[in-house]
């Protein structure tokens, strides 16, 4: 195509019409647009909880969601402990903690439940065998290591539950205490006897 | 073509960006969702649906229920408040403490509230304010719990306790979110309508329970039998004039039973980290809640 040929065919009055020329886009505009795009992206991220999978509308960020978390106070521990107790321990010791004649001594009001924490934690960890005196009655039974497979948190919750249910009133047991006893008695395979437990303070 | 490589590069960039944004990143974000634990109870969630409900999901799919029903509850906001669950022994001191943390209450109402527990003292305050008020009330011998109540039109309609989140659909394949709400949202229908008979009758003829409903009847999910022929212990109890007439009974086919089992398994009640829900034990009596709002506390955070 011939450029001159086409321009020659234009009518006279259109010769003066404005035409597209080459004008360089100013650099400041490019920079401004880039900055705006970047800011827009940041704004988008900021209002989308930084795309955290745990943040949904209407919450703005993980911090906001964290602030709204229900306080897992003493009540939650007791609730969890009750679940663990009723699935692991209650078959023999009873849902009401009264024990079963010929099967398991009562936990409600038991000296071992209300006694030193270290003494109580050892029983479910390794089991108990031989004669033992509970609430003025002698029991001669073998308890397997029911708590050995539980996590420290679950065991602590269950022990806290039995120390505070059915009228029992003793200090709660923490997972850290359970871990400490686990470390202290690591390697033990034999169940405890009443004499050994009496020595623990 | 002049500048063809540029066109190619820019088209590639555009496609790659949208693929990254709509396919790759969502996969990175949510692709590895696993079972989680509820807060604060620590129960495993979500539990897989029972076998009959899994069959029912296929019925739901093949009947096209998702074309008119969504399964996605939305939430607009959340109201943090404080509810007394145990008033303790010194009620006089407690009433004074409540009036101190919520001065807009009338004394008579507070005196009524502390004897009708749970009592929503504050609603729509900041978590910090609720925490401070909780300390004050517990100093007065009461037990108070900070409540977190999801808000939004869907909650007002009773369609769910909270919004739906990705983990709710963990066991669903395909996820039938739905896009049109011709009928009500079904994400929480299992807790809203736990009654099996209600759901079966509704499938037989929606007009019985919801006059004016646009839902078509699903009569072919049922068998109409002469009375006394075969087992009919699970026949529908239909109101007068709604059934096939005297001498006939309507017995749900296995598809209807499966579909209802699926609907019953749809729940959005679990309190999760992403969407915490704390209501006072005992369901937060309606009286307590309306009084809380009447106390002219701002209801939106």
Coordinates of N, CA and C in Angstrom, one line a residue, chain A residues 69-165:
Chain A
X69 N -12.1 -16.5 70.3 CA -12.1 -18.0 70.7 C -12.6 -18.1 72.1
X70 N -13.5 -19.1 72.3 CA -14.0 -19.3 73.7 C -12.9 -19.7 74.6
X71 N -12.9 -19.2 75.8 CA -11.9 -19.4 76.8 C -12.0 -20.9 77.2
X72 N -11.0 -21.7 77.0 CA -11.0 -23.1 77.4 C -10.5 -23.1 78.9
X73 N -11.4 -22.7 79.8 CA -11.0 -22.6 81.2 C -11.2 -24.0 81.9
X74 N -11.3 -23.9 83.2 CA -11.4 -25.1 84.0 C -12.6 -26.0 83.5
X75 N -13.7 -25.3 83.1 CA -14.9 -26.1 82.7 C -14.5 -27.0 81.5
X76 N -13.8 -26.5 80.5 CA -13.5 -27.3 79.4 C -12.6 -28.5 79.7
X77 N -11.7 -28.3 80.7 CA -10.8 -29.4 81.1 C -11.7 -30.5 81.8
X78 N -12.6 -30.0 82.6 CA -13.4 -31.0 83.3 C -14.3 -31.8 82.4
X79 N -14.8 -31.1 81.4 CA -15.7 -31.7 80.4 C -14.9 -32.8 79.6
X80 N -13.7 -32.4 79.2 CA -12.8 -33.3 78.5 C -12.5 -34.5 79.4
X81 N -12.1 -34.2 80.6 CA -11.8 -35.2 81.6 C -12.9 -36.2 81.8
X82 N -14.2 -35.7 81.8 CA -15.3 -36.6 82.0 C -15.5 -37.5 80.8
X83 N -15.2 -37.0 79.6 CA -15.3 -37.9 78.4 C -14.3 -39.0 78.5
X84 N -13.0 -38.6 78.9 CA -12.0 -39.6 78.9 C -12.3 -40.6 80.1
X85 N -12.7 -40.1 81.2 CA -13.0 -41.0 82.3 C -14.1 -42.0 82.0
X86 N -15.2 -41.5 81.4 CA -16.3 -42.3 81.1 C -16.0 -43.4 80.0
X87 N -15.0 -43.1 79.1 CA -14.7 -44.1 78.1 C -13.6 -45.0 78.6
X88 N -12.7 -44.6 79.5 CA -11.6 -45.4 79.8 C -11.7 -46.0 81.2
X89 N -12.2 -45.3 82.2 CA -12.1 -45.7 83.6 C -13.5 -46.2 84.1
X90 N -14.6 -45.6 83.6 CA -15.9 -45.8 84.3 C -16.4 -47.2 84.2
X91 N -15.8 -48.0 83.3 CA -16.3 -49.4 83.2 C -16.1 -50.2 84.6
X92 N -15.0 -49.9 85.2 CA -14.7 -50.6 86.5 C -15.1 -49.6 87.7
X93 N -14.6 -48.4 87.6 CA -14.8 -47.5 88.7 C -16.2 -46.8 88.8
X94 N -17.0 -47.0 87.7 CA -18.3 -46.5 87.8 C -18.4 -45.1 87.3
X95 N -19.5 -44.8 86.6 CA -19.8 -43.4 86.2 C -19.9 -42.5 87.4
X96 N -20.4 -43.0 88.6 CA -20.5 -42.2 89.8 C -19.3 -42.3 90.7
X97 N -18.2 -42.9 90.2 CA -17.0 -43.0 91.0 C -17.1 -43.8 92.3
X98 N -18.1 -44.7 92.4 CA -18.3 -45.4 93.6 C -17.6 -46.8 93.5
X99 N -17.0 -47.1 92.4 CA -16.3 -48.4 92.3 C -17.3 -49.5 92.1
X100 N -16.7 -50.7 92.1 CA -17.6 -51.9 92.0 C -17.0 -53.0 92.9
X101 N -17.8 -53.5 93.8 CA -17.3 -54.5 94.7 C -16.7 -55.7 93.9
X102 N -15.5 -56.0 94.3 CA -14.8 -57.1 93.6 C -14.1 -56.7 92.3
X103 N -14.3 -55.5 91.9 CA -13.7 -55.1 90.6 C -12.8 -53.9 90.8
X104 N -13.3 -52.9 91.5 CA -12.4 -51.7 91.6 C -12.9 -50.9 92.8
X105 N -11.9 -50.3 93.5 CA -12.3 -49.5 94.7 C -12.9 -48.2 94.3
X106 N -13.7 -47.5 95.2 CA -14.3 -46.2 94.8 C -13.3 -45.2 94.6
X107 N -13.6 -44.2 93.8 CA -12.7 -43.0 93.6 C -13.2 -41.8 94.4
X108 N -14.6 -41.8 94.6 CA -15.1 -40.7 95.4 C -14.7 -40.8 96.8
X109 N -13.9 -39.8 97.3 CA -13.4 -39.8 98.7 C -12.2 -40.7 98.9
X110 N -11.6 -41.2 97.8 CA -10.5 -42.1 98.0 C -9.2 -41.3 98.4
X111 N -8.4 -41.9 99.3 CA -7.2 -41.2 99.8 C -6.2 -41.1 98.7
X112 N -6.2 -42.1 97.8 CA -5.2 -42.0 96.7 C -5.6 -41.0 95.6
X113 N -6.9 -40.8 95.4 CA -7.3 -39.7 94.4 C -7.1 -38.3 95.0
X114 N -7.3 -38.2 96.3 CA -7.2 -36.8 96.9 C -5.8 -36.6 97.4
X115 N -4.9 -37.6 97.4 CA -3.6 -37.5 97.9 C -2.6 -36.7 97.0
X116 N -1.3 -36.9 97.2 CA -0.3 -36.2 96.4 C -0.5 -36.5 94.9
X117 N -0.3 -35.5 94.0 CA -0.5 -35.7 92.6 C 0.4 -36.8 92.0
X118 N 1.6 -36.8 92.4 CA 2.6 -37.8 91.9 C 2.1 -39.2 92.1
X119 N 1.5 -39.4 93.3 CA 1.0 -40.8 93.7 C -0.1 -41.2 92.7
X120 N -1.0 -40.3 92.5 CA -2.2 -40.6 91.7 C -1.8 -40.8 90.2
X121 N -0.9 -40.0 89.7 CA -0.6 -40.1 88.3 C 0.1 -41.4 88.0
X122 N 0.9 -41.9 88.9 CA 1.6 -43.2 88.7 C 0.6 -44.4 88.5
X123 N -0.5 -44.3 89.1 CA -1.4 -45.5 89.1 C -1.9 -45.8 87.7
X124 N -2.5 -44.9 86.9 CA -3.0 -45.2 85.6 C -1.8 -45.4 84.6
X125 N -0.7 -44.8 84.9 CA 0.5 -44.9 84.0 C 1.0 -46.3 83.9
X126 N 1.1 -47.0 85.1 CA 1.7 -48.3 85.0 C 0.8 -49.4 85.6
X127 N -0.3 -49.0 86.2 CA -1.2 -50.0 86.8 C -0.8 -50.2 88.3
X128 N -1.6 -51.1 89.0 CA -1.5 -51.2 90.4 C -1.8 -52.7 90.7
X129 N -1.0 -53.3 91.6 CA -1.3 -54.6 92.0 C -1.1 -54.8 93.5
X130 N -1.7 -55.9 94.0 CA -1.5 -56.2 95.4 C -2.6 -55.5 96.3
X131 N -2.5 -55.8 97.6 CA -3.5 -55.3 98.5 C -3.3 -53.8 98.7
X132 N -4.5 -53.1 98.8 CA -4.4 -51.7 99.0 C -5.7 -51.3 99.8
X133 N -5.4 -50.3 100.7 CA -6.4 -49.9 101.7 C -7.1 -48.6 101.1
X134 N -8.4 -48.7 100.8 CA -9.1 -47.5 100.3 C -10.4 -47.3 101.2
X135 N -10.5 -46.2 101.8 CA -11.7 -45.8 102.6 C -12.0 -47.0 103.6
X136 N -10.9 -47.4 104.3 CA -11.1 -48.4 105.4 C -11.4 -49.8 104.9
X137 N -11.3 -50.0 103.6 CA -11.5 -51.4 103.1 C -10.3 -51.9 102.4
X138 N -10.0 -53.2 102.5 CA -8.8 -53.7 101.8 C -9.3 -54.3 100.5
X139 N -8.6 -53.9 99.4 CA -8.8 -54.5 98.1 C -7.6 -55.2 97.6
X140 N -7.7 -56.3 97.0 CA -6.6 -57.0 96.5 C -6.8 -57.4 95.0
X141 N -6.5 -56.4 94.2 CA -6.8 -56.5 92.8 C -5.6 -56.1 91.9
X142 N -5.7 -56.4 90.6 CA -4.7 -55.9 89.7 C -5.4 -54.9 88.7
X143 N -4.8 -53.7 88.7 CA -5.3 -52.7 87.7 C -4.3 -52.6 86.6
X144 N -4.8 -52.8 85.3 CA -3.8 -52.7 84.2 C -3.4 -51.2 84.0
X145 N -2.4 -51.0 83.2 CA -1.9 -49.6 82.9 C -2.9 -48.9 81.9
X146 N -4.1 -48.5 82.5 CA -5.1 -48.0 81.6 C -4.7 -46.7 81.0
X147 N -3.9 -45.9 81.7 CA -3.6 -44.5 81.2 C -2.4 -44.4 80.3
X148 N -1.7 -45.6 80.1 CA -0.4 -45.5 79.4 C -0.6 -45.0 78.0
X149 N -1.7 -45.4 77.4 CA -1.9 -45.0 76.0 C -2.5 -43.6 75.8
X150 N -3.0 -43.0 76.9 CA -3.6 -41.7 76.8 C -2.5 -40.6 76.6
X151 N -2.9 -39.5 76.0 CA -2.0 -38.4 75.9 C -1.9 -37.7 77.3
X152 N -0.9 -37.0 77.5 CA -0.7 -36.4 78.8 C -1.9 -35.4 79.1
X153 N -2.4 -34.7 78.1 CA -3.5 -33.8 78.3 C -4.7 -34.6 78.7
X154 N -5.0 -35.7 78.0 CA -6.2 -36.4 78.3 C -6.1 -37.0 79.7
X155 N -5.0 -37.6 80.0 CA -4.8 -38.2 81.4 C -4.9 -37.1 82.4
X156 N -4.3 -36.0 82.2 CA -4.4 -34.9 83.2 C -5.9 -34.5 83.4
X157 N -6.6 -34.4 82.3 CA -8.0 -34.0 82.3 C -8.8 -35.0 83.1
X158 N -8.6 -36.3 82.8 CA -9.4 -37.3 83.5 C -9.0 -37.3 85.0
X159 N -7.8 -37.1 85.4 CA -7.4 -37.1 86.8 C -7.9 -35.9 87.5
X160 N -7.9 -34.8 86.8 CA -8.5 -33.6 87.3 C -10.0 -33.8 87.6
X161 N -10.6 -34.4 86.6 CA -12.1 -34.7 86.8 C -12.3 -35.5 88.0
X162 N -11.6 -36.6 88.2 CA -11.9 -37.5 89.4 C -11.5 -36.8 90.7
X163 N -10.6 -35.8 90.6 CA -10.2 -35.1 91.8 C -11.3 -34.1 92.2
X164 N -12.2 -33.7 91.2 CA -13.1 -32.6 91.5 C -14.6 -33.0 91.3
X165 N -14.8 -34.3 90.9 CA -16.2 -34.7 90.8 C -16.7 -35.4 92.0

